[in-house]
Coordinates of C-alpha atoms (C1' of nucleotides) in Angstrom, one line a residue:
Chain A
X1 CA 0.0 0.0 0.0
X2 CA 1.2 3.5 -0.6
X3 CA 4.2 3.7 1.6
X4 CA 7.6 2.1 1.5
X5 CA 8.1 -0.8 4.0
X6 CA 9.3 0.1 7.4
X7 CA 11.8 -2.6 7.5
X8 CA 13.4 -5.1 5.2
X9 CA 10.6 -7.4 4.0
X10 CA 12.3 -9.0 1.1
X11 CA 10.8 -12.4 0.6
X12 CA 8.1 -11.9 3.2
X13 CA 4.4 -12.4 2.5
X14 CA 2.2 -9.3 2.7
X15 CA -1.4 -8.6 2.3
X16 CA -4.3 -10.8 3.4
X17 CA -3.6 -13.8 5.4
X18 CA -4.3 -17.2 4.1
X19 CA -6.2 -19.8 6.1
X20 CA -3.0 -21.9 6.1
X21 CA -1.0 -19.0 7.6
X22 CA -3.7 -18.5 10.1
X23 CA -3.6 -22.1 11.2
X24 CA 0.2 -22.1 11.5
X25 CA 0.2 -19.0 13.6
X26 CA -2.7 -20.2 15.8
X27 CA -1.0 -23.5 16.3
X28 CA 2.3 -22.0 17.2
X29 CA 0.8 -19.5 19.7
X30 CA -1.3 -22.2 21.3
X31 CA 1.8 -24.2 21.8
X32 CA 4.3 -21.5 22.8
X33 CA 2.1 -18.6 23.9
X34 CA 2.1 -15.0 22.8
X35 CA 5.1 -12.7 22.7
X36 CA 8.6 -12.8 21.0
X37 CA 6.8 -11.5 17.9
X38 CA 10.1 -10.6 16.3
X39 CA 11.4 -14.2 16.3
X40 CA 7.9 -15.9 16.0
X41 CA 7.7 -16.0 12.2
X42 CA 10.9 -17.6 11.9
X43 CA 10.2 -20.2 14.6
X44 CA 6.7 -20.8 13.3
X45 CA 7.9 -21.1 9.7
X46 CA 5.9 -18.1 8.5
X47 CA 7.1 -15.7 5.9
X48 CA 5.6 -12.7 7.7
X49 CA 7.1 -10.0 9.8
X50 CA 6.5 -10.2 13.5
X51 CA 4.4 -7.1 13.5
X52 CA 2.1 -8.6 11.0
X53 CA 1.8 -11.8 13.1
X54 CA 1.0 -9.9 16.2
X55 CA -1.6 -7.8 14.5
X56 CA -3.2 -10.9 12.9
X57 CA -3.4 -12.6 16.3
X58 CA -4.5 -9.6 18.2
X59 CA -7.2 -8.5 15.8
X60 CA -8.4 -11.7 14.3
X61 CA -7.2 -15.1 15.6
X62 CA -7.4 -14.6 19.3
X63 CA -9.9 -17.0 20.7
X64 CA -11.6 -14.4 22.8
X65 CA -12.4 -12.2 19.9
X66 CA -16.0 -11.3 19.9
X67 CA -17.6 -11.9 16.5
X68 CA -20.7 -10.1 15.4
X69 CA -22.2 -6.6 15.2
X70 CA -21.4 -3.9 17.5
X71 CA -24.5 -3.8 19.7
X72 CA -26.4 -0.6 20.5
X73 CA -24.9 -0.7 24.0
X74 CA -21.4 -1.0 22.7
X75 CA -22.1 1.7 20.2
X76 CA -23.3 4.0 23.0
X77 CA -20.4 3.2 25.2
X78 CA -17.9 3.9 22.4
X79 CA -19.4 7.2 21.8
X80 CA -19.4 8.2 25.3
X81 CA -15.9 6.9 26.0
X82 CA -14.6 8.7 22.9
X83 CA -16.1 11.9 24.2
X84 CA -14.3 11.3 27.5
X85 CA -10.9 10.1 26.4
X86 CA -10.6 10.7 22.7
X87 CA -8.9 8.4 20.3
X88 CA -7.5 6.0 22.8
X89 CA -8.9 3.0 21.1
X90 CA -7.0 0.4 23.1
X91 CA -8.5 1.8 26.3
X92 CA -12.0 1.9 24.8
X93 CA -11.4 -1.7 23.6
X94 CA -10.6 -2.6 27.1
X95 CA -14.0 -1.7 28.2
X96 CA -15.5 -3.8 25.5
X97 CA -14.7 -7.4 26.1
X98 CA -13.8 -9.3 22.9
X99 CA -13.5 -6.1 20.8
X100 CA -10.2 -5.0 19.4
X101 CA -8.9 -1.5 19.3
X102 CA -8.7 -1.8 15.5
X103 CA -12.3 -2.9 15.2
X104 CA -13.5 0.0 17.4
X105 CA -11.3 2.5 15.5
X106 CA -12.8 1.2 12.2
X107 CA -16.3 1.3 13.7
X108 CA -15.8 4.8 14.9
X109 CA -14.4 6.1 11.6
X110 CA -17.0 4.4 9.5
X111 CA -20.2 4.6 11.6
X112 CA -19.9 7.1 14.5
X113 CA -17.6 9.9 13.6
X114 CA -19.9 11.2 10.9
X115 CA -22.8 11.0 13.1
X116 CA -21.2 12.9 15.9
X117 CA -19.8 15.5 13.6
X118 CA -23.2 16.0 12.0
X119 CA -24.7 16.3 15.5
X120 CA -22.1 18.9 16.4
X121 CA -22.4 20.8 13.2
X122 CA -26.2 20.7 13.5
X123 CA -26.1 22.2 16.9
X124 CA -23.4 24.7 16.0
X125 CA -24.9 25.7 12.6
X126 CA -28.5 24.9 12.2
X127 CA -29.2 24.0 8.6
X128 CA -32.1 25.2 6.4
X129 CA -35.0 22.8 6.5
X130 CA -34.5 21.6 3.0
X131 CA -31.4 21.4 0.9
X132 CA -31.7 19.3 -2.2
X133 CA -28.0 18.6 -2.4
X134 CA -27.7 17.6 1.3
X135 CA -30.8 15.6 1.1
X136 CA -29.5 13.7 -1.7
X137 CA -26.2 13.0 0.1
X138 CA -28.1 11.9 3.2
X139 CA -30.3 9.6 1.3
X140 CA -27.3 8.0 -0.2
X141 CA -25.8 7.5 3.2
X142 CA -29.0 6.0 4.5
X143 CA -29.2 3.7 1.6
X144 CA -25.6 2.6 2.2
X145 CA -26.5 1.7 5.7
X146 CA -28.7 -1.0 4.2
X147 CA -25.7 -2.8 2.8
X148 CA -25.5 -6.2 4.4
X149 CA -22.2 -7.0 6.2
X150 CA -19.5 -8.6 4.1
X151 CA -18.5 -11.2 6.7
X152 CA -20.8 -13.8 7.9
X153 CA -19.6 -13.0 11.4
X154 CA -20.8 -9.5 10.9
X155 CA -24.3 -10.6 9.6
X156 CA -26.9 -8.1 10.6
X157 CA -29.4 -9.8 12.8
X158 CA -31.6 -6.7 12.5
X159 CA -33.5 -5.4 9.6
X160 CA -33.1 -1.9 8.1
X161 CA -35.9 -0.7 10.4
X162 CA -34.1 -2.1 13.4
X163 CA -30.9 -0.4 12.3
X164 CA -32.8 2.8 12.1
X165 CA -34.2 2.2 15.5
X166 CA -30.8 1.4 16.8
X167 CA -29.7 4.8 15.6
X168 CA -32.6 6.5 17.3
X169 CA -31.9 4.8 20.7
X170 CA -28.3 5.7 20.5
X171 CA -27.8 8.6 22.7
X172 CA -25.1 10.7 21.4
X173 CA -22.9 12.6 23.8
X174 CA -23.6 16.2 24.3
X175 CA -20.6 17.7 22.4
X176 CA -21.2 21.0 23.9
X177 CA -20.8 19.8 27.4
X178 CA -18.4 16.9 26.9
X179 CA -15.0 18.2 26.2
X180 CA -12.9 15.5 24.5
X181 CA -9.4 15.0 25.7
X182 CA -7.3 16.3 23.0
X183 CA -4.1 14.4 22.7
X184 CA -1.7 16.4 20.6
X185 CA 0.6 14.7 18.2
X186 CA 0.1 11.7 16.0
X187 CA 1.4 8.7 17.9
X188 CA 1.1 8.4 21.6
X189 CA 2.2 5.7 23.8
X190 CA 0.8 5.2 27.2
X191 CA 2.0 3.2 30.2
X192 CA 1.8 -0.5 29.7
X193 CA 0.0 -0.7 33.0
X194 CA -2.8 1.4 31.6
X195 CA -3.1 -0.4 28.3
X196 CA -5.8 -3.0 28.9
X197 CA -6.4 -6.3 27.1
X198 CA -9.7 -7.1 25.5
X199 CA -10.5 -9.1 28.6
X200 CA -12.4 -6.3 29.9
X201 CA -11.0 -6.6 33.4
X202 CA -9.5 -3.2 33.5
X203 CA -10.6 -0.6 35.9
X204 CA -12.4 2.6 35.1
X205 CA -9.5 4.3 36.8
X206 CA -7.5 3.4 33.7
X207 CA -9.8 5.5 31.8
X208 CA -9.1 8.6 33.8
X209 CA -6.8 11.0 32.1
X210 CA -3.3 10.3 33.1
X211 CA -0.7 12.8 34.0
X212 CA 0.7 12.7 30.6
X213 CA -2.7 13.3 29.2
X214 CA -3.3 16.1 31.5
X215 CA -0.1 17.6 30.5
X216 CA -1.3 17.7 27.0
X217 CA -4.7 18.8 28.1
X218 CA -3.3 21.6 30.0
X219 CA -1.3 22.7 27.0
X220 CA -4.3 22.7 24.7
X221 CA -6.8 24.0 27.2
X222 CA -9.0 26.6 25.9
X223 CA -11.4 28.6 28.1
X224 CA -14.9 27.2 27.8
X225 CA -17.1 29.7 29.2
X226 CA -20.4 28.7 30.6
X227 CA -19.9 25.0 30.2
X228 CA -18.1 22.1 31.8
X229 CA -15.1 20.3 30.6
X230 CA -14.8 16.5 30.7
X231 CA -13.8 16.5 34.3
X232 CA -16.9 18.3 35.3
X233 CA -15.1 21.5 36.0
X234 CA -17.2 24.5 35.5
X235 CA -15.0 26.8 33.7
X236 CA -16.5 29.9 35.4
X237 CA -16.1 28.3 38.7
X238 CA -12.9 26.6 38.2
X239 CA -10.2 28.0 40.4
X240 CA -7.6 26.5 38.3
X241 CA -8.0 29.0 35.6
X242 CA -5.5 31.7 35.6
X243 CA -7.9 34.6 35.0
X244 CA -5.1 36.9 33.9
X245 CA -3.6 34.6 31.3
X246 CA -6.8 32.8 30.5
X247 CA -5.0 29.6 30.8
X248 CA -5.3 26.6 33.1
X249 CA -2.6 25.7 35.6
X250 CA -1.0 22.5 34.7
X251 CA -0.1 21.8 38.3
X252 CA -3.5 22.4 39.5
X253 CA -5.1 20.2 36.8
X254 CA -2.9 17.4 37.9
X255 CA -3.8 17.9 41.5
X256 CA -7.4 17.9 40.5
X257 CA -7.0 14.6 38.8
X258 CA -5.2 13.2 41.9
X259 CA -8.2 14.3 44.0
X260 CA -10.9 12.9 41.8
X261 CA -13.3 10.5 43.4
X262 CA -12.3 7.5 41.4
X263 CA -14.4 5.2 43.4
X264 CA -17.5 7.2 42.8
X265 CA -16.8 7.2 39.0
X266 CA -16.3 3.4 39.2
X267 CA -19.7 3.2 40.9
X268 CA -21.2 5.3 38.3
X269 CA -19.8 3.2 35.6
X270 CA -21.2 0.0 37.1
X271 CA -24.6 1.6 37.4
X272 CA -24.3 2.5 33.8
X273 CA -23.5 -1.0 32.9
X274 CA -26.4 -2.2 34.9
X275 CA -28.7 0.2 33.0
X276 CA -27.5 -1.2 29.8
X277 CA -28.1 -4.7 31.0
X278 CA -31.6 -3.7 31.8
X279 CA -32.1 -2.4 28.3
X280 CA -34.3 -5.3 27.3
X281 CA -36.8 -4.2 29.9
X282 CA -36.4 -0.6 29.2
X283 CA -37.2 1.0 25.9
X284 CA -37.4 4.2 24.1
X285 CA -38.2 7.2 26.2
X286 CA -37.5 5.6 29.5
X287 CA -34.2 4.3 28.4
X288 CA -33.3 7.7 27.1
X289 CA -34.1 9.1 30.5
X290 CA -31.9 6.6 32.3
X291 CA -29.0 7.2 30.1
X292 CA -29.5 10.8 30.2
X293 CA -29.3 10.6 34.0
X294 CA -26.0 8.8 33.7
X295 CA -24.8 11.5 31.3
X296 CA -25.8 14.1 33.8
X297 CA -24.2 12.2 36.7
X298 CA -20.8 12.5 35.0
X299 CA -21.0 16.2 35.2
X300 CA -22.1 16.7 38.8
Chain B
dA1 C1' -25.0 -5.5 -18.1
dA2 C1' -21.6 -2.3 -17.3
dC3 C1' -19.6 1.3 -15.2
dA4 C1' -18.8 4.6 -11.5
dC5 C1' -19.0 5.7 -7.0
dT6 C1' -18.9 4.7 -2.0
dC7 C1' -18.1 2.1 2.0
dT8 C1' -15.9 -1.3 5.0
dC9 C1' -12.2 -3.2 7.4
dA10 C1' -7.9 -6.0 7.3
dA11 C1' -3.4 -4.8 7.0
dC12 C1' 0.2 -1.6 6.8
dC13 C1' 3.0 2.3 8.5
dG14 C1' 5.8 5.3 11.5
dC15 C1' 6.6 6.5 16.0
dA16 C1' 7.1 6.5 20.9
dA17 C1' 7.4 3.8 25.0
dC18 C1' 9.3 0.0 27.1
dT19 C1' 13.0 -3.2 28.3
dG20 C1' 17.3 -5.1 29.1
dA21 C1' 22.2 -5.3 28.5
Chain C
dC1 C1' 23.1 6.7 31.8
dT2 C1' 23.0 5.1 27.0
dC3 C1' 21.7 2.6 23.4
dA4 C1' 19.7 -1.0 20.5
dG5 C1' 16.0 -4.1 20.1
dT6 C1' 11.1 -5.0 20.8
dT7 C1' 6.3 -3.9 21.6
dG8 C1' 2.1 -1.5 21.3
dC9 C1' -0.6 2.3 19.6
dG10 C1' -3.1 5.4 16.5
dG11 C1' -3.3 7.0 11.7
dT12 C1' -3.7 5.7 7.0
dT13 C1' -4.4 2.9 2.9
dG14 C1' -6.6 0.3 -0.7
dA15 C1' -8.7 -4.2 -2.3
dG16 C1' -13.0 -6.0 -2.4
dA17 C1' -17.8 -5.7 -2.2
dG18 C1' -22.3 -3.3 -2.4
dT19 C1' -25.2 0.2 -4.5
dG20 C1' -26.8 3.6 -7.9
dT21 C1' -27.5 5.0 -12.6

DNA sequence: AACACTCTCAACCGCAACTGA
DNA sequence: CTCAGTTGCGGTTGAGAGTGT
């Protein structure tokens, strides 16, 4: 694909994996365990680079990978978590057992980002009621949504109507209130301790902005008058803001994080999960109210 | 039927963090 | 402390498939 190889790959296979390669890799990892990716291909007899092997295992072959559609609950959780922590796909994936960061990233880019952006622009710049060009484009998008999934594992169990309904019961974050944590720079690496596996056993505390994040956050902070940032700070009330410079004190931000009631957030999250579990018994308006209350609770 | 366009997602990339000598 | 090798992450790409005309 477009770029030059990152390392010498002369003689190595590239592109889609064959069932045979999958079988070899799976067999090897089952026998020897994960890790040693660099030397794995040689030992396993694969003509692939270690990176490729790792990626294939992590995103596709792992036995705990969850196949199937992203559910409405997962969809909603992704949106909310993205609003909270930004493009930290591995962390988001950690909250969704069996889902991979790559899958969530793809899902966000293809399904959610447009919707959220549209929601934002709609609230920022209300559009005229009718616009032929826009309507045409929207119709096209809606029609595309009808497209059945490629893979059998991705088979839509729901009809078009159900798909539409799913969209209506997906409660988008309130972009005006939720300030996404902006991580400057393209590639960021976080503490290994904070990166969670897809087992879903990680703590919500891992989701909390870390010092490094807050460093970046403090650097990129913009006054947000009359609203609350992601930590629930009311900008007007927030004593961390240097009124003279109009900037936020990095030190104070960090202290604020240290002082956060992590346990109470964890409790809130558990309650949220419980709400989602009860979804079958709650529908439409009531569900919206419940989720709304969770949303509100994040900004107490 | 044929072509053009759009969407999806597996795979790739570069980079930064981690690790151990 | 330094440095080289390894690992993991997020951004990007493009082949393949679906849809519209």
